[in-house]
Short mmCIF file of C-alpha atoms and ligand atoms in Angstrom, two decimals:
data_model
loop_
_atom_site.label_atom_id
_atom_site.label_comp_id
_atom_site.label_asym_id
_atom_site.label_seq_id
_atom_site.Cartn_x
_atom_site.Cartn_y
_atom_site.Cartn_z
CA UNK A 1 -13.43 -3.06 18.49
CA UNK A 2 -13.08 0.33 20.25
CA UNK A 3 -15.13 3.17 18.55
CA UNK A 4 -12.24 5.40 17.95
CA UNK A 5 -10.26 2.91 15.91
CA UNK A 6 -11.37 1.83 12.44
CA UNK A 7 -11.39 -1.78 11.51
CA UNK A 8 -7.97 -1.72 9.91
CA UNK A 9 -6.37 0.18 12.69
CA UNK A 10 -7.41 -2.62 14.76
CA UNK A 11 -6.27 -5.24 12.26
CA UNK A 12 -2.71 -3.78 11.95
CA UNK A 13 -2.47 -2.85 15.87
CA UNK A 14 -0.25 -5.97 16.43
CA UNK A 15 1.21 -6.73 12.86
CA UNK A 16 4.93 -6.63 12.27
CA UNK A 17 5.42 -7.23 8.58
CA UNK A 18 4.07 -5.70 5.47
CA UNK A 19 2.88 -8.90 3.81
CA UNK A 20 5.13 -8.90 0.74
CA UNK A 21 5.12 -12.07 -1.42
CA UNK A 22 8.45 -12.93 0.17
CA UNK A 23 10.19 -11.24 3.21
CA UNK A 24 13.52 -12.32 1.93
CA UNK A 25 15.78 -9.23 1.56
CA UNK A 26 16.68 -10.38 -1.90
CA UNK A 27 13.04 -10.08 -2.88
CA UNK A 28 12.38 -6.77 -1.03
CA UNK A 29 15.38 -5.28 -2.68
CA UNK A 30 14.06 -6.11 -6.27
CA UNK A 31 10.60 -4.82 -5.32
CA UNK A 32 12.01 -1.55 -4.11
CA UNK A 33 14.16 -1.31 -7.35
CA UNK A 34 10.83 -1.40 -9.20
CA UNK A 35 9.32 1.25 -7.11
CA UNK A 36 12.36 3.48 -7.21
CA UNK A 37 12.26 3.27 -10.96
CA UNK A 38 8.62 4.57 -10.91
CA UNK A 39 9.33 7.20 -8.05
CA UNK A 40 12.10 8.49 -10.60
CA UNK A 41 14.00 10.91 -8.55
CA UNK A 42 13.26 13.83 -6.20
CA UNK A 43 14.99 14.62 -3.00
CA UNK A 44 12.34 14.28 -0.35
CA UNK A 45 9.77 11.39 0.18
CA UNK A 46 6.89 10.74 2.32
CA UNK A 47 6.18 7.01 2.59
CA UNK A 48 2.62 6.80 3.82
CA UNK A 49 1.76 3.48 5.57
CA UNK A 50 5.35 2.62 5.64
CA UNK A 51 4.69 -0.45 7.86
CA UNK A 52 7.87 -2.15 9.09
CA UNK A 53 9.81 -0.04 6.78
CA UNK A 54 10.69 -2.90 4.37
CA UNK A 55 10.72 -0.79 1.10
CA UNK A 56 11.51 2.61 3.28
CA UNK A 57 15.17 1.47 4.00
CA UNK A 58 15.84 1.12 0.26
CA UNK A 59 14.18 4.38 -0.42
CA UNK A 60 16.40 6.05 2.02
CA UNK A 61 19.54 5.07 -0.02
CA UNK A 62 18.25 7.44 -2.93
CA UNK A 63 16.52 10.40 -0.99
CA UNK A 64 17.98 13.18 1.19
CA UNK A 65 15.10 13.45 3.57
CA UNK A 66 12.41 10.95 4.25
CA UNK A 67 9.35 10.62 6.54
CA UNK A 68 7.67 7.16 7.19
CA UNK A 69 4.19 7.42 8.57
CA UNK A 70 1.82 4.58 9.90
CA UNK A 71 -1.01 4.24 12.41
CA UNK A 72 0.18 0.91 13.68
CA UNK A 73 2.57 1.33 16.69
CA UNK A 74 3.80 -2.22 16.25
CA UNK A 75 4.71 -1.71 12.66
CA UNK A 76 6.45 1.61 13.40
CA UNK A 77 8.48 -0.26 16.05
CA UNK A 78 9.74 -2.65 13.63
CA UNK A 79 10.39 0.15 11.24
CA UNK A 80 12.35 1.89 13.86
CA UNK A 81 14.64 -1.19 14.34
CA UNK A 82 15.21 -1.53 10.72
CA UNK A 83 15.99 2.27 10.19
CA UNK A 84 18.40 2.18 13.18
CA UNK A 85 19.96 -1.09 12.15
CA UNK A 86 20.84 0.37 8.77
CA UNK A 87 21.66 3.74 10.03
CA UNK A 88 19.25 5.60 7.95
CA UNK A 89 19.75 8.79 9.57
CA UNK A 90 17.66 10.74 7.01
CA UNK A 91 14.50 8.99 7.94
CA UNK A 92 11.97 10.28 10.51
CA UNK A 93 9.02 8.07 11.47
CA UNK A 94 5.75 9.33 12.81
CA UNK A 95 2.60 7.59 14.15
CA UNK A 96 -0.22 8.88 12.12
CA UNK A 97 -3.19 8.07 9.96
CA UNK A 98 -4.60 9.32 6.57
CA UNK A 99 -6.36 12.23 8.25
CA UNK A 100 -4.01 13.53 10.83
CA UNK A 101 -0.56 12.84 9.15
CA UNK A 102 -0.73 16.18 7.23
CA UNK A 103 -0.80 18.30 10.42
CA UNK A 104 2.32 16.33 11.70
CA UNK A 105 4.55 17.26 8.69
CA UNK A 106 6.93 20.14 8.79
CA UNK A 107 7.95 20.24 5.28
CA UNK A 108 6.76 19.39 1.78
CA UNK A 109 7.82 16.60 -0.42
CA UNK A 110 8.92 15.88 -4.04
CA UNK A 111 7.37 12.32 -3.72
CA UNK A 112 4.43 11.09 -1.72
CA UNK A 113 4.04 7.44 -1.97
CA UNK A 114 2.08 4.57 -0.41
CA UNK A 115 2.68 0.84 -1.19
CA UNK A 116 -0.07 -1.77 -0.46
CA UNK A 117 -1.97 0.85 1.71
CA UNK A 118 -4.61 2.41 -0.76
CA UNK A 119 -6.45 -0.85 -0.41
CA UNK A 120 -7.42 -0.04 3.13
CA UNK A 121 -9.03 3.31 2.11
CA UNK A 122 -12.56 3.78 0.68
CA UNK A 123 -12.75 5.92 -2.47
CA UNK A 124 -13.80 8.84 -0.32
CA UNK A 125 -10.62 8.47 1.76
CA UNK A 126 -8.49 8.11 -1.43
CA UNK A 127 -10.00 11.54 -2.62
CA UNK A 128 -9.28 13.22 0.61
CA UNK A 129 -5.93 11.70 0.65
CA UNK A 130 -5.09 13.16 -2.79
CA UNK A 131 -6.47 16.44 -1.98
CA UNK A 132 -4.27 16.79 1.12
CA UNK A 133 -1.23 15.35 -0.47
CA UNK A 134 -1.25 17.81 -3.22
CA UNK A 135 -1.07 20.63 -0.58
CA UNK A 136 2.11 19.03 0.71
CA UNK A 137 3.84 18.38 -2.64
CA UNK A 138 6.66 20.51 -3.98
CA UNK A 139 6.43 22.06 -7.41
CA UNK A 140 6.72 19.26 -10.11
CA UNK A 141 6.06 16.64 -7.45
CA UNK A 142 4.34 13.37 -7.80
CA UNK A 143 1.86 11.16 -5.75
CA UNK A 144 2.70 7.53 -6.50
CA UNK A 145 0.20 4.90 -5.18
CA UNK A 146 1.58 1.45 -5.54
CA UNK A 147 0.04 -1.90 -5.54
CA UNK A 148 -3.64 -1.05 -5.90
CA UNK A 149 -5.95 -4.29 -6.17
CA UNK A 150 -7.36 -4.36 -9.69
CA UNK A 151 -10.94 -5.48 -9.53
CA UNK A 152 -10.52 -7.14 -12.91
CA UNK A 153 -7.85 -9.41 -11.87
CA UNK A 154 -7.90 -9.91 -8.02
CA UNK A 155 -10.85 -12.50 -8.16
CA UNK A 156 -8.95 -14.45 -10.63
CA UNK A 157 -5.83 -14.47 -8.54
CA UNK A 158 -7.89 -15.47 -5.57
CA UNK A 159 -9.25 -18.51 -7.01
CA UNK A 160 -5.90 -19.48 -8.05
CA UNK A 161 -6.04 -18.94 -11.91
CA UNK A 162 -2.33 -17.27 -11.87
CA UNK A 163 -0.82 -20.13 -9.84
CA UNK A 164 1.72 -22.29 -11.71
CA UNK A 165 0.09 -25.43 -10.89
CA UNK A 166 -3.68 -24.24 -11.53
CA UNK A 167 -6.31 -26.92 -12.33
CA UNK A 168 -10.12 -27.08 -12.24
CA UNK A 169 -10.28 -29.04 -9.01
CA UNK A 170 -7.92 -26.75 -7.12
CA UNK A 171 -9.94 -23.55 -8.49
CA UNK A 172 -13.18 -25.22 -7.17
CA UNK A 173 -11.69 -25.86 -3.77
CA UNK A 174 -10.39 -22.30 -3.61
CA UNK A 175 -13.81 -21.04 -4.51
CA UNK A 176 -15.35 -23.09 -1.66
CA UNK A 177 -12.67 -21.95 0.76
CA UNK A 178 -13.26 -18.12 -0.09
CA UNK A 179 -16.95 -18.51 0.22
CA UNK A 180 -16.67 -20.15 3.58
CA UNK A 181 -14.18 -17.41 4.67
CA UNK A 182 -16.44 -14.70 3.74
CA UNK A 183 -19.36 -16.21 5.43
CA UNK A 184 -17.48 -16.81 8.68
CA UNK A 185 -16.07 -13.20 8.64
CA UNK A 186 -19.61 -11.86 8.10
CA UNK A 187 -20.72 -13.79 11.17
CA UNK A 188 -17.98 -12.49 13.21
CA UNK A 189 -18.17 -8.86 11.86
CA UNK A 190 -14.52 -9.01 10.68
CA UNK A 191 -13.12 -7.85 7.46
CA UNK A 192 -14.23 -10.11 4.54
CA UNK A 193 -10.84 -9.99 3.02
CA UNK A 194 -7.67 -9.09 4.99
CA UNK A 195 -6.28 -7.49 1.59
CA UNK A 196 -8.87 -4.75 1.82
CA UNK A 197 -10.75 -3.21 -1.03
CA UNK A 198 -10.16 -3.22 -4.88
CA UNK A 199 -10.21 0.04 -6.66
CA UNK A 200 -11.14 0.65 -10.26
CA UNK A 201 -8.22 2.34 -12.25
CA UNK A 202 -10.81 4.53 -13.94
CA UNK A 203 -12.23 5.87 -10.57
CA UNK A 204 -8.74 6.52 -9.23
CA UNK A 205 -8.05 8.41 -12.39
CA UNK A 206 -11.10 10.44 -12.17
CA UNK A 207 -10.16 11.50 -8.71
CA UNK A 208 -6.84 12.44 -9.85
CA UNK A 209 -8.32 14.49 -12.82
CA UNK A 210 -10.84 16.13 -10.38
CA UNK A 211 -7.80 17.51 -8.53
CA UNK A 212 -6.04 18.68 -11.78
CA UNK A 213 -3.57 15.75 -11.92
CA UNK A 214 -3.12 13.16 -14.71
CA UNK A 215 -2.84 9.57 -13.78
CA UNK A 216 -0.61 6.90 -15.43
CA UNK A 217 -1.58 3.27 -14.97
CA UNK A 218 1.19 0.79 -14.79
CA UNK A 219 0.91 -2.89 -13.99
CA UNK A 220 2.76 -4.21 -10.83
CA UNK A 221 6.07 -6.28 -11.99
CA UNK A 222 5.75 -8.70 -8.99
CA UNK A 223 1.97 -9.00 -8.39
CA UNK A 224 -0.24 -10.01 -11.22
CA UNK A 225 -3.48 -8.47 -9.73
CA UNK A 226 -2.02 -5.26 -8.60
CA UNK A 227 -1.27 -1.89 -10.34
CA UNK A 228 0.35 1.47 -9.80
CA UNK A 229 -1.21 4.90 -10.03
CA UNK A 230 1.27 7.41 -10.98
CA UNK A 231 -0.31 10.76 -10.36
CA UNK A 232 1.37 14.05 -11.41
C1 LIG B 301 0.37 -4.15 3.72
S1 LIG B 301 1.19 -3.01 4.81
C2 LIG B 301 2.40 -2.38 3.76
C3 LIG B 301 3.49 -1.62 4.56
C4 LIG B 301 4.52 -1.00 3.55
N1 LIG B 301 4.07 0.08 2.73
C5 LIG B 301 5.25 -1.93 2.71
O1 LIG B 301 5.11 -2.02 1.45
O2 LIG B 301 6.12 -2.77 3.31
C6 LIG B 301 -0.13 -1.68 4.95
C7 LIG B 301 0.45 -0.69 6.02
O3 LIG B 301 -0.48 0.45 5.97
C8 LIG B 301 -0.90 0.89 7.09
N2 LIG B 301 -2.07 1.64 7.00
C9 LIG B 301 -3.30 1.09 6.42
N3 LIG B 301 -4.30 2.14 6.56
C10 LIG B 301 -3.60 3.14 7.03
C11 LIG B 301 -4.09 4.51 7.42
N4 LIG B 301 -5.36 4.90 7.16
N5 LIG B 301 -3.23 5.42 8.09
C12 LIG B 301 -1.86 5.08 8.33
N6 LIG B 301 -1.47 3.75 8.12
C13 LIG B 301 -2.27 2.87 7.49
C14 LIG B 301 -0.76 -0.40 7.94
O4 LIG B 301 -0.73 -0.14 9.34
C15 LIG B 301 0.22 -1.12 7.35
O5 LIG B 301 1.55 -0.92 8.13
#
């Protein structure tokens, strides 16, 4: 790994999809509708960690001006194809990370959102992200962080407790598999879990409060082990 890139930047360097439960448009449009319900209006939107633009193209139907930012060139290339394919002329895409994105923006937003991204940030980075985001929010704006991994539920999902055909034998096999995966990843100095880090809702709420915001905790509709943090 090159020294200037972090482990996740390296991980996403050649990725082309956001890793939704299904990549069928029917599912993505339903997921986007859930998110648009929580985004709840506004005219301008920053989709931080927009990935391949799988949700962004749906957001673009409801907003006047949008920016999609991501540190993965391959993801942004896919997003570009999607945005052009659907003639989303109100979307601008920028290559940026959680630190330098702020200096690349030339207007502020009614909504700053990130879906399935916060899991790749440490608490310290989340704190910095919220501190910077609040400076780029219009009056009455909201920061809406979608799909954080809930540390109370994620381990249960990983061992298969939420699968429709769960059984003790399957759970034991999953535990053995996960243990082996963690062991091998440690040996190879790779991320132990490609889904990133879990974040306690209470700690995210404390960060939001520290910056003078309130946080509403909402369970994800399509992912049993994820939650949304609506910060306003
Ligand atoms: C799981 S994908 C989700 C993509 C998109 N939000 C969606 O829901 O389809 C996570 C995305 O976040 C991006 N990402 C993760 N950490 C980032 C960071 N620190 N700065 C910029 N992008 C980041 C990755 O490159 C990847 O495209």
